[in-house]
Amino acid sequence: MSDEINEKGAAQVKEGKTAPKDWNLQDVLPKNPEPWYKQRHLLLLNLAMVVPALSSTTNGYDGSMLNGLQSMNQWQDYFGHPTGTRLGSLGNGTIFGQILALPIVPWLCDHTGRRFPIFLGSALLVIGAILQAAAQNYGMFLASRMIIGFGGLIAVEPSPLLISELAYPTHRAVITAYYNNLWYLGAILAAWVTYGTYFMGPSNSWSWRIPSLLQGFMPLLQVLFVYLLPESPRYLILKGRHDEARKVLVKHHAGGDESSPLVEFEMKEITLQIEESQNSSGTGYGEFLKTKGNRHRLFLIIVVPAMMQISGNGLISYYLHLILDSIGYTSAPAQLRINGGLMVYSFGISVILASFVEIAGRRRLFLISTVGMMCSFIIWTILSAINEQRAFKDTSLGAGVITMIFIFNLFYNMGLNGPPWLYVCEILPTHLRAKGVNIMQLSATCVLIFNGYANPVAMEAISWKYYIVYCCVLAVEIVLVYFFFPETKGRSLEEVAFIFDGDKAFGENHSTEAIATKEIEA
């Protein structure tokens, strides 16, 4: 983009021209040759994003910790070797708590902002972790996990909202995609903590109490530091607090430059989109059924989280020890090492792959991911079947299954780890974003309940044959992505509305011209 065009775009914004046809983000971006990490305000802003992202880290810690505990003889002996629905209840303990939190979270996000729910949920998580570590019986352990689930959901829902609504415009896509990748950071910590504490002694309950207590560490950091972040400028504008929103944008996006064209551009674009959305619709859940665009959004925010949980990854996340048992890897230290190695591997590739969301696009990543998962799952199923027929005597077949698990995780992380939270947050308008994310969580919760009870029972009953179900599910997912997932890359958080709302995105008089302008610029 030439300097002449940049100066013209900046002048148009300063003159107060508010028609979308006159706007172009590239025209008003500061012409600073220094990379973002050498600009103090952007470096501090991006580092601050770690605080809300720790909600994802806590989730990852929980899944990996429960995997590790199930491989511990100390934990198994203490709680009477739970199996079937009894084991499923522990896996679903956090889900029960999340169900109780579902009606509360969107109200908190819409009426108190994005930061307070993170603070409240994290405080409850700390309490739950303490009770979990102090559990004296099965019932107390289950109750503590319900508290963890309740607080966890309250902290999780506003976290990606704050990231996507506060991030610098050109960093938003990648940073939001990184959010769910930090799930693996928590998983790595839990995997190797449980591996280390396993060797504390065959009857030492601290071998599982220490990992349980450490689950409260990341939430404690959020309690201490979340109020060092500013409130979401989009939430502030939604509440009519324009001056506060402008101060946030000036400080964190413009480095203190009060006359920044970028700030003027963002203020006008966000305000116009929110006002138009509020004029054309309300803010209740019923709005998702009133227009074709909102019905499409509703379909996606139900399907995307379901895909995140029902693509076979639930087996690895919570019941890896059952998979390893089924292929003859029954040694607790061996299982713990495999779990720890898988988490380190997944974290590395997920961070790398999330960096390509703007280059490859969301839809393409979803497609490659689902096709790759289905192919690796088919091979995984075949190798497991042959391995069982040969009474687990052929170690190469077991190694082949483990290889397929790693390859499956590669494709899962490509499309169903980082991109989903980014995709859901950007397809929702600001005034419906909190409720939309709540619907996303409800969809995920329903699938997690299924996973929690069906997976351990089915794995014990039919072993590898259960994998065929997931092969079929993945085939359906490929079809859904191909026909119903639109591409959203290259647009601001507000401009994505054009894909779903067409001429009504910014009002009847502007949107057609805006779309034409975007096409010419592309």
C-alpha positions as semicolon CSV with decimal commas, in nm:
position;residue;x (nm);y (nm);z (nm)
1;M;0,000;0,000;0,000
2;S;0,157;0,331;-0,105
3;D;0,214;0,622;0,135
4;E;-0,024;0,832;-0,075
5;I;-0,310;0,586;-0,021
6;N;-0,228;0,553;0,349
7;E;-0,236;0,930;0,395
8;K;-0,564;0,955;0,203
9;G;-0,727;0,684;0,415
10;A;-0,608;0,846;0,736
11;A;-0,741;1,183;0,623
12;Q;-1,082;1,034;0,545
13;V;-1,107;0,888;0,893
14;K;-1,000;1,214;1,058
15;E;-1,257;1,406;0,851
16;G;-1,527;1,190;1,007
17;K;-1,634;0,998;0,698
18;T;-1,815;0,705;0,847
19;A;-1,929;0,511;0,542
20;P;-1,761;0,170;0,526
21;K;-1,673;0,232;0,162
22;D;-1,427;0,497;0,285
23;W;-1,259;0,264;0,533
24;N;-0,962;0,038;0,496
25;L;-0,768;-0,097;0,790
26;Q;-0,443;-0,103;0,594
27;D;-0,480;0,267;0,517
28;V;-0,481;0,369;0,882
29;L;-0,224;0,131;1,031
30;P;0,082;0,316;1,168
31;K;0,374;0,318;0,928
32;N;0,627;0,188;1,178
33;P;0,911;-0,023;1,033
34;E;0,987;-0,179;1,374
35;P;0,843;-0,525;1,449
36;W;0,574;-0,543;1,717
37;Y;0,806;-0,689;1,980
38;K;1,015;-0,371;1,966
39;Q;0,712;-0,150;2,022
40;R;0,653;-0,132;2,397
41;H;0,272;-0,095;2,391
42;L;0,222;-0,392;2,158
43;L;0,473;-0,610;2,340
44;L;0,300;-0,546;2,675
45;L;-0,045;-0,599;2,521
46;N;0,049;-0,933;2,367
47;L;0,220;-1,053;2,685
48;A;-0,091;-0,957;2,883
49;M;-0,296;-1,193;2,666
50;V;-0,130;-1,481;2,852
51;V;-0,344;-1,405;3,159
52;P;-0,685;-1,487;3,004
53;A;-0,525;-1,766;2,800
54;L;-0,437;-1,944;3,126
55;S;-0,803;-2,050;3,141
56;S;-0,723;-2,288;2,858
57;T;-0,408;-2,404;3,038
58;T;-0,615;-2,500;3,343
59;N;-0,849;-2,705;3,122
60;G;-0,555;-2,889;2,972
61;Y;-0,409;-2,958;3,315
62;D;-0,737;-3,116;3,425
63;G;-0,763;-3,359;3,134
64;S;-0,401;-3,470;3,147
65;M;-0,399;-3,493;3,527
66;L;-0,697;-3,729;3,529
67;N;-0,521;-3,939;3,265
68;G;-0,212;-3,953;3,483
69;L;-0,403;-4,032;3,802
70;Q;-0,576;-4,326;3,633
71;S;-0,234;-4,472;3,554
72;M;-0,130;-4,440;3,922
73;N;-0,169;-4,743;4,146
74;Q;-0,182;-4,509;4,447
75;W;-0,488;-4,323;4,313
76;Q;-0,657;-4,641;4,192
77;D;-0,611;-4,812;4,530
78;Y;-0,727;-4,509;4,727
79;F;-1,054;-4,476;4,532
80;G;-1,126;-4,845;4,484
81;H;-1,026;-4,885;4,118
82;P;-1,327;-4,702;3,964
83;T;-1,447;-4,836;3,629
84;G;-1,740;-4,787;3,392
85;T;-1,994;-4,526;3,499
86;R;-1,813;-4,469;3,830
87;L;-1,501;-4,368;3,641
88;G;-1,716;-4,179;3,391
89;S;-1,864;-3,972;3,674
90;L;-1,517;-3,854;3,774
91;G;-1,442;-3,761;3,414
92;N;-1,775;-3,580;3,397
93;G;-1,746;-3,422;3,742
94;T;-1,627;-3,097;3,590
95;I;-1,907;-3,119;3,333
96;F;-2,172;-3,135;3,606
97;G;-2,030;-2,812;3,748
98;Q;-2,025;-2,651;3,405
99;I;-2,393;-2,727;3,356
100;L;-2,473;-2,534;3,673
101;A;-2,267;-2,238;3,549
102;L;-2,415;-2,221;3,198
103;P;-2,712;-1,992;3,285
104;I;-2,490;-1,755;3,483
105;V;-2,192;-1,689;3,260
106;P;-2,348;-1,488;2,974
107;W;-2,521;-1,260;3,225
108;L;-2,187;-1,199;3,398
109;C;-2,013;-1,128;3,065
110;D;-2,288;-0,891;2,946
111;H;-2,334;-0,703;3,275
112;T;-1,996;-0,705;3,450
113;G;-1,755;-0,715;3,157
114;R;-1,493;-0,971;3,060
115;R;-1,248;-0,937;3,349
116;F;-1,469;-0,995;3,654
117;P;-1,594;-1,341;3,544
118;I;-1,233;-1,447;3,487
119;F;-1,148;-1,331;3,839
120;L;-1,452;-1,500;3,997
121;G;-1,415;-1,829;3,810
122;S;-1,043;-1,849;3,884
123;A;-1,104;-1,791;4,256
124;L;-1,352;-2,081;4,258
125;L;-1,099;-2,297;4,075
126;V;-0,842;-2,234;4,347
127;I;-1,094;-2,342;4,612
128;G;-1,186;-2,652;4,411
129;A;-0,821;-2,753;4,369
130;I;-0,762;-2,729;4,745
131;L;-1,065;-2,947;4,817
132;Q;-0,960;-3,196;4,548
133;A;-0,618;-3,234;4,706
134;A;-0,779;-3,282;5,048
135;A;-1,034;-3,542;4,928
136;Q;-1,091;-3,824;5,176
137;N;-1,320;-4,039;4,963
138;Y;-1,475;-4,081;4,619
139;G;-1,766;-3,845;4,696
140;M;-1,543;-3,559;4,811
141;F;-1,318;-3,597;4,507
142;L;-1,624;-3,587;4,279
143;A;-1,767;-3,280;4,458
144;S;-1,437;-3,093;4,426
145;R;-1,433;-3,164;4,053
146;M;-1,782;-3,017;4,024
147;I;-1,659;-2,695;4,189
148;I;-1,364;-2,692;3,948
149;G;-1,604;-2,731;3,655
150;F;-1,832;-2,454;3,783
151;G;-1,550;-2,207;3,830
152;G;-1,373;-2,323;3,517
153;L;-1,663;-2,240;3,286
154;I;-1,709;-1,897;3,444
155;A;-1,342;-1,825;3,371
156;V;-1,327;-1,992;3,029
157;E;-1,613;-1,821;2,845
158;P;-1,497;-1,458;2,882
159;S;-1,129;-1,539;2,824
160;P;-1,131;-1,578;2,442
161;L;-1,381;-1,289;2,424
162;L;-1,137;-1,058;2,600
163;I;-0,850;-1,176;2,379
164;S;-1,034;-1,134;2,048
165;E;-1,193;-0,800;2,146
166;L;-0,877;-0,644;2,291
167;A;-0,605;-0,773;2,057
168;Y;-0,436;-0,546;1,804
169;P;-0,628;-0,576;1,473
170;T;-0,353;-0,742;1,270
171;H;-0,261;-0,977;1,559
172;R;-0,615;-1,082;1,652
173;A;-0,645;-1,397;1,441
174;V;-0,319;-1,562;1,544
175;I;-0,339;-1,461;1,911
176;T;-0,696;-1,589;1,942
177;A;-0,594;-1,911;1,767
178;Y;-0,313;-1,950;2,022
179;Y;-0,569;-1,941;2,306
180;N;-0,667;-2,307;2,294
181;N;-0,310;-2,416;2,221
182;L;-0,220;-2,332;2,580
183;W;-0,441;-2,628;2,673
184;Y;-0,133;-2,838;2,600
185;L;0,087;-2,631;2,829
186;G;-0,135;-2,735;3,119
187;A;-0,144;-3,090;2,988
188;I;0,237;-3,104;2,978
189;L;0,266;-2,981;3,335
190;A;0,010;-3,233;3,461
191;A;0,161;-3,523;3,265
192;W;0,511;-3,477;3,399
193;V;0,402;-3,380;3,751
194;T;0,205;-3,705;3,778
195;Y;0,498;-3,896;3,632
196;G;0,730;-3,752;3,898
197;T;0,496;-3,798;4,194
198;Y;0,421;-4,157;4,092
199;F;0,759;-4,258;4,234
200;M;0,685;-4,118;4,582
201;G;0,583;-4,460;4,706
202;P;0,317;-4,727;4,647
203;S;0,093;-4,611;4,933
204;N;0,173;-4,239;4,949
205;S;-0,147;-4,043;4,877
206;W;0,056;-3,728;4,815
207;S;0,147;-3,883;4,481
208;W;-0,199;-3,778;4,360
209;R;-0,271;-3,498;4,608
210;I;0,019;-3,283;4,485
211;P;-0,096;-3,283;4,119
212;S;-0,450;-3,213;4,240
213;L;-0,336;-2,913;4,445
214;L;-0,122;-2,770;4,165
215;Q;-0,435;-2,746;3,949
216;G;-0,504;-2,422;4,136
217;F;-0,172;-2,257;4,039
218;M;-0,274;-2,110;3,700
219;P;-0,612;-1,982;3,830
220;L;-0,425;-1,817;4,119
221;L;-0,212;-1,625;3,867
222;Q;-0,532;-1,507;3,697
223;V;-0,680;-1,391;4,027
224;L;-0,365;-1,187;4,094
225;F;-0,312;-1,035;3,749
226;V;-0,638;-1,019;3,550
227;Y;-0,716;-0,664;3,663
228;L;-0,386;-0,545;3,519
229;L;-0,553;-0,589;3,178
230;P;-0,791;-0,324;3,041
231;E;-1,156;-0,403;2,983
232;S;-1,266;-0,500;2,632
233;P;-1,319;-0,181;2,425
234;R;-1,604;-0,350;2,239
235;Y;-1,781;-0,428;2,567
236;L;-1,731;-0,065;2,677
237;I;-1,881;0,067;2,352
238;L;-2,167;-0,182;2,383
239;K;-2,242;-0,023;2,722
240;G;-2,214;0,332;2,587
241;R;-1,881;0,401;2,759
242;H;-1,715;0,541;2,447
243;D;-1,459;0,761;2,623
244;E;-1,325;0,467;2,824
245;A;-1,308;0,251;2,512
246;R;-1,118;0,522;2,327
247;K;-0,864;0,551;2,610
248;V;-0,803;0,175;2,593
249;L;-0,746;0,186;2,217
250;V;-0,524;0,494;2,236
251;K;-0,302;0,339;2,503
252;H;-0,281;-0,019;2,381
253;H;-0,324;0,009;2,002
254;A;-0,178;0,352;1,929
255;G;0,091;0,375;2,196
256;G;-0,062;0,690;2,345
257;D;-0,118;0,877;2,016
258;E;-0,446;1,065;2,073
259;S;-0,475;1,162;1,705
260;S;-0,415;0,811;1,570
261;P;-0,624;0,739;1,256
262;L;-0,628;0,373;1,361
263;V;-0,814;0,459;1,683
264;E;-1,066;0,671;1,494
265;F;-1,116;0,390;1,244
266;E;-1,169;0,128;1,514
267;M;-1,406;0,346;1,716
268;K;-1,623;0,418;1,414
269;E;-1,627;0,065;1,279
270;I;-1,706;-0,094;1,617
271;T;-1,971;0,167;1,701
272;L;-2,145;0,143;1,363
273;Q;-2,154;-0,237;1,368
274;I;-2,289;-0,251;1,724
275;E;-2,551;0,017;1,661
276;E;-2,669;-0,146;1,339
277;S;-2,687;-0,488;1,506
278;Q;-2,882;-0,350;1,800
279;N;-3,121;-0,162;1,573
280;S;-3,196;-0,469;1,364
281;S;-3,216;-0,725;1,647
282;G;-3,235;-0,775;2,021
283;T;-2,987;-0,944;2,249
284;G;-3,177;-1,255;2,359
285;Y;-3,116;-1,614;2,258
286;G;-3,420;-1,596;2,028
287;E;-3,224;-1,369;1,793
288;F;-3,029;-1,670;1,672
289;L;-3,346;-1,800;1,503
290;K;-3,478;-1,477;1,349
291;T;-3,252;-1,425;1,047
292;K;-3,083;-1,650;0,795
293;G;-2,741;-1,518;0,897
294;N;-2,801;-1,583;1,266
295;R;-2,937;-1,931;1,197
296;H;-2,618;-2,006;1,005
297;R;-2,416;-1,874;1,300
298;L;-2,619;-2,091;1,538
299;F;-2,550;-2,399;1,329
300;L;-2,176;-2,330;1,331
301;I;-2,146;-2,253;1,703
302;I;-2,318;-2,586;1,778
303;V;-2,128;-2,797;1,524
304;V;-1,777;-2,656;1,578
305;P;-1,752;-2,738;1,953
306;A;-1,913;-3,076;1,892
307;M;-1,640;-3,150;1,638
308;M;-1,378;-3,040;1,891
309;Q;-1,493;-3,309;2,134
310;I;-1,639;-3,595;1,931
311;S;-1,367;-3,647;1,671
312;G;-1,192;-3,918;1,872
313;N;-0,971;-3,682;2,069
314;G;-1,180;-3,744;2,382
315;L;-1,037;-4,095;2,397
316;I;-0,684;-3,955;2,407
317;S;-0,761;-3,667;2,642
318;Y;-0,927;-3,862;2,923
319;Y;-0,888;-4,234;2,853
320;L;-0,544;-4,276;2,700
321;H;-0,466;-4,542;2,959
322;L;-0,755;-4,757;2,829
323;I;-0,623;-4,724;2,473
324;L;-0,274;-4,822;2,584
325;D;-0,413;-5,113;2,786
326;S;-0,596;-5,230;2,473
327;I;-0,271;-5,258;2,275
328;G;-0,070;-5,422;2,551
329;Y;0,106;-5,118;2,705
330;T;-0,001;-5,175;3,067
331;S;0,304;-5,048;3,261
332;A;0,217;-4,733;3,459
333;P;0,556;-4,559;3,402
334;A;0,537;-4,637;3,028
335;Q;0,185;-4,493;3,005
336;L;0,289;-4,180;3,194
337;R;0,589;-4,129;2,964
338;I;0,374;-4,169;2,651
339;N;0,117;-3,925;2,791
340;G;0,387;-3,671;2,873
341;G;0,558;-3,706;2,535
342;L;0,229;-3,673;2,350
343;M;0,150;-3,347;2,531
344;V;0,490;-3,191;2,455
345;Y;0,459;-3,292;2,089
346;S;0,102;-3,159;2,063
347;F;0,191;-2,827;2,221
348;G;0,477;-2,769;1,978
349;I;0,284;-2,849;1,662
350;S;-0,031;-2,666;1,776
351;V;0,160;-2,340;1,824
352;I;0,326;-2,377;1,483
353;L;0,002;-2,462;1,304
354;A;-0,195;-2,179;1,468
355;S;0,046;-1,934;1,306
356;F;-0,100;-2,026;0,966
357;V;-0,466;-1,936;1,030
358;E;-0,436;-1,614;0,830
359;I;-0,223;-1,767;0,556
360;A;-0,413;-2,092;0,493
361;G;-0,753;-1,973;0,609
362;R;-0,993;-2,128;0,857
363;R;-1,198;-2,338;0,614
364;R;-0,895;-2,499;0,450
365;L;-0,749;-2,593;0,789
366;F;-1,082;-2,745;0,896
367;L;-1,095;-2,954;0,577
368;I;-0,735;-3,081;0,589
369;S;-0,778;-3,155;0,958
370;T;-1,092;-3,367;0,928
371;V;-0,965;-3,563;0,627
372;G;-0,631;-3,628;0,797
373;M;-0,796;-3,740;1,122
374;M;-1,025;-3,982;0,941
375;C;-0,739;-4,142;0,748
376;S;-0,519;-4,182;1,057
377;F;-0,812;-4,315;1,262
378;I;-0,886;-4,581;0,999
379;I;-0,524;-4,701;1,010
380;W;-0,531;-4,683;1,392
381;T;-0,843;-4,903;1,395
382;I;-0,694;-5,161;1,158
383;L;-0,369;-5,189;1,354
384;S;-0,559;-5,226;1,684
385;A;-0,773;-5,505;1,539
386;I;-0,473;-5,701;1,409
387;N;-0,287;-5,644;1,735
388;E;-0,573;-5,795;1,937
389;Q;-0,600;-6,094;1,701
390;R;-0,230;-6,164;1,757
391;A;-0,270;-6,145;2,136
392;F;-0,050;-5,830;2,156
393;K;0,261;-6,033;2,078
394;D;0,367;-5,820;1,782
395;T;0,513;-5,508;1,947
396;S;0,548;-5,332;1,612
397;L;0,170;-5,317;1,582
398;G;0,143;-5,148;1,923
399;A;0,411;-4,901;1,817
400;G;0,215;-4,843;1,498
401;V;-0,097;-4,753;1,698
402;I;0,101;-4,506;1,907
403;T;0,243;-4,355;1,586
404;M;-0,111;-4,313;1,452
405;I;-0,214;-4,142;1,776
406;F;0,064;-3,888;1,722
407;I;-0,033;-3,838;1,356
408;F;-0,399;-3,803;1,455
409;N;-0,300;-3,532;1,702
410;L;-0,112;-3,349;1,426
411;F;-0,428;-3,320;1,215
412;Y;-0,651;-3,252;1,516
413;N;-0,437;-2,957;1,619
414;M;-0,433;-2,826;1,264
415;G;-0,806;-2,756;1,254
416;L;-0,979;-2,836;1,581
417;N;-0,755;-2,691;1,850
418;G;-0,663;-2,331;1,765
419;P;-0,905;-2,229;1,485
420;P;-1,242;-2,311;1,653
421;W;-1,229;-2,044;1,925
422;L;-1,109;-1,790;1,671
423;Y;-1,382;-1,891;1,426
424;V;-1,666;-1,881;1,678
425;C;-1,561;-1,548;1,829
426;E;-1,529;-1,375;1,494
427;I;-1,854;-1,498;1,335
428;L;-2,059;-1,363;1,629
429;P;-2,157;-0,992;1,651
430;T;-2,052;-0,813;1,970
431;H;-2,400;-0,793;2,123
432;L;-2,453;-1,172;2,084
433;R;-2,095;-1,291;2,138
434;A;-2,127;-1,386;2,506
435;K;-2,451;-1,578;2,449
436;G;-2,309;-1,743;2,139
437;V;-2,002;-1,865;2,326
438;N;-2,238;-1,995;2,596
439;I;-2,424;-2,197;2,333
440;M;-2,086;-2,323;2,215
441;Q;-2,007;-2,439;2,569
442;L;-2,348;-2,606;2,602
443;S;-2,288;-2,799;2,281
444;A;-1,942;-2,904;2,401
445;T;-2,083;-3,002;2,740
446;C;-2,342;-3,233;2,585
447;V;-2,073;-3,411;2,385
448;L;-1,841;-3,430;2,685
449;I;-2,113;-3,600;2,889
450;F;-2,144;-3,857;2,612
451;N;-1,766;-3,901;2,604
452;G;-1,745;-3,933;2,981
453;Y;-1,991;-4,220;3,004
454;A;-1,980;-4,386;2,662
455;N;-1,604;-4,394;2,606
456;P;-1,492;-4,593;2,913
457;V;-1,788;-4,833;2,891
458;A;-1,749;-4,891;2,517
459;M;-1,371;-4,926;2,539
460;E;-1,404;-5,195;2,806
461;A;-1,684;-5,375;2,620
462;I;-1,576;-5,376;2,256
463;S;-1,223;-5,231;2,260
464;W;-1,097;-5,131;1,911
465;K;-1,437;-5,187;1,746
466;Y;-1,553;-4,866;1,910
467;Y;-1,309;-4,673;1,687
468;I;-1,531;-4,747;1,385
469;V;-1,791;-4,508;1,530
470;Y;-1,539;-4,224;1,521
471;C;-1,435;-4,306;1,165
472;C;-1,800;-4,254;1,063
473;V;-1,829;-3,935;1,267
474;L;-1,522;-3,790;1,097
475;A;-1,667;-3,869;0,754
476;V;-1,979;-3,668;0,842
477;E;-1,762;-3,380;0,966
478;I;-1,583;-3,358;0,631
479;V;-1,916;-3,315;0,454
480;L;-2,033;-3,047;0,700
481;V;-1,714;-2,844;0,666
482;Y;-1,717;-2,862;0,287
483;F;-2,074;-2,739;0,246
484;F;-2,140;-2,511;0,546
485;F;-1,817;-2,351;0,669
486;P;-1,749;-2,010;0,503
487;E;-1,402;-1,859;0,493
488;T;-1,345;-1,558;0,722
489;K;-0,976;-1,479;0,685
490;G;-0,856;-1,130;0,595
491;R;-1,144;-0,945;0,762
492;S;-1,170;-0,743;1,080
493;L;-1,389;-0,865;1,366
494;E;-1,670;-0,640;1,242
495;E;-1,631;-0,709;0,870
496;V;-1,702;-1,081;0,914
497;A;-2,067;-0,977;0,955
498;F;-2,087;-0,919;0,577
499;I;-2,055;-1,295;0,519
500;F;-2,366;-1,371;0,724
501;D;-2,576;-1,055;0,709
502;G;-2,500;-0,922;0,361
503;D;-2,651;-0,578;0,299
504;K;-2,764;-0,544;0,660
505;A;-2,422;-0,577;0,821
506;F;-2,353;-0,202;0,841
507;G;-2,688;-0,077;0,720
508;E;-2,863;-0,082;0,385
509;N;-2,678;0,222;0,246
510;H;-2,324;0,106;0,300
511;S;-2,263;-0,265;0,297
512;T;-2,289;-0,338;-0,075
513;E;-2,034;-0,068;-0,145
514;A;-1,813;-0,201;0,132
515;I;-1,822;-0,551;-0,008
516;A;-1,729;-0,422;-0,353
517;T;-1,443;-0,225;-0,202
518;K;-1,315;-0,531;-0,017
519;E;-1,324;-0,735;-0,338
520;I;-1,128;-0,468;-0,529
521;E;-0,870;-0,441;-0,251
522;A;-0,832;-0,820;-0,235
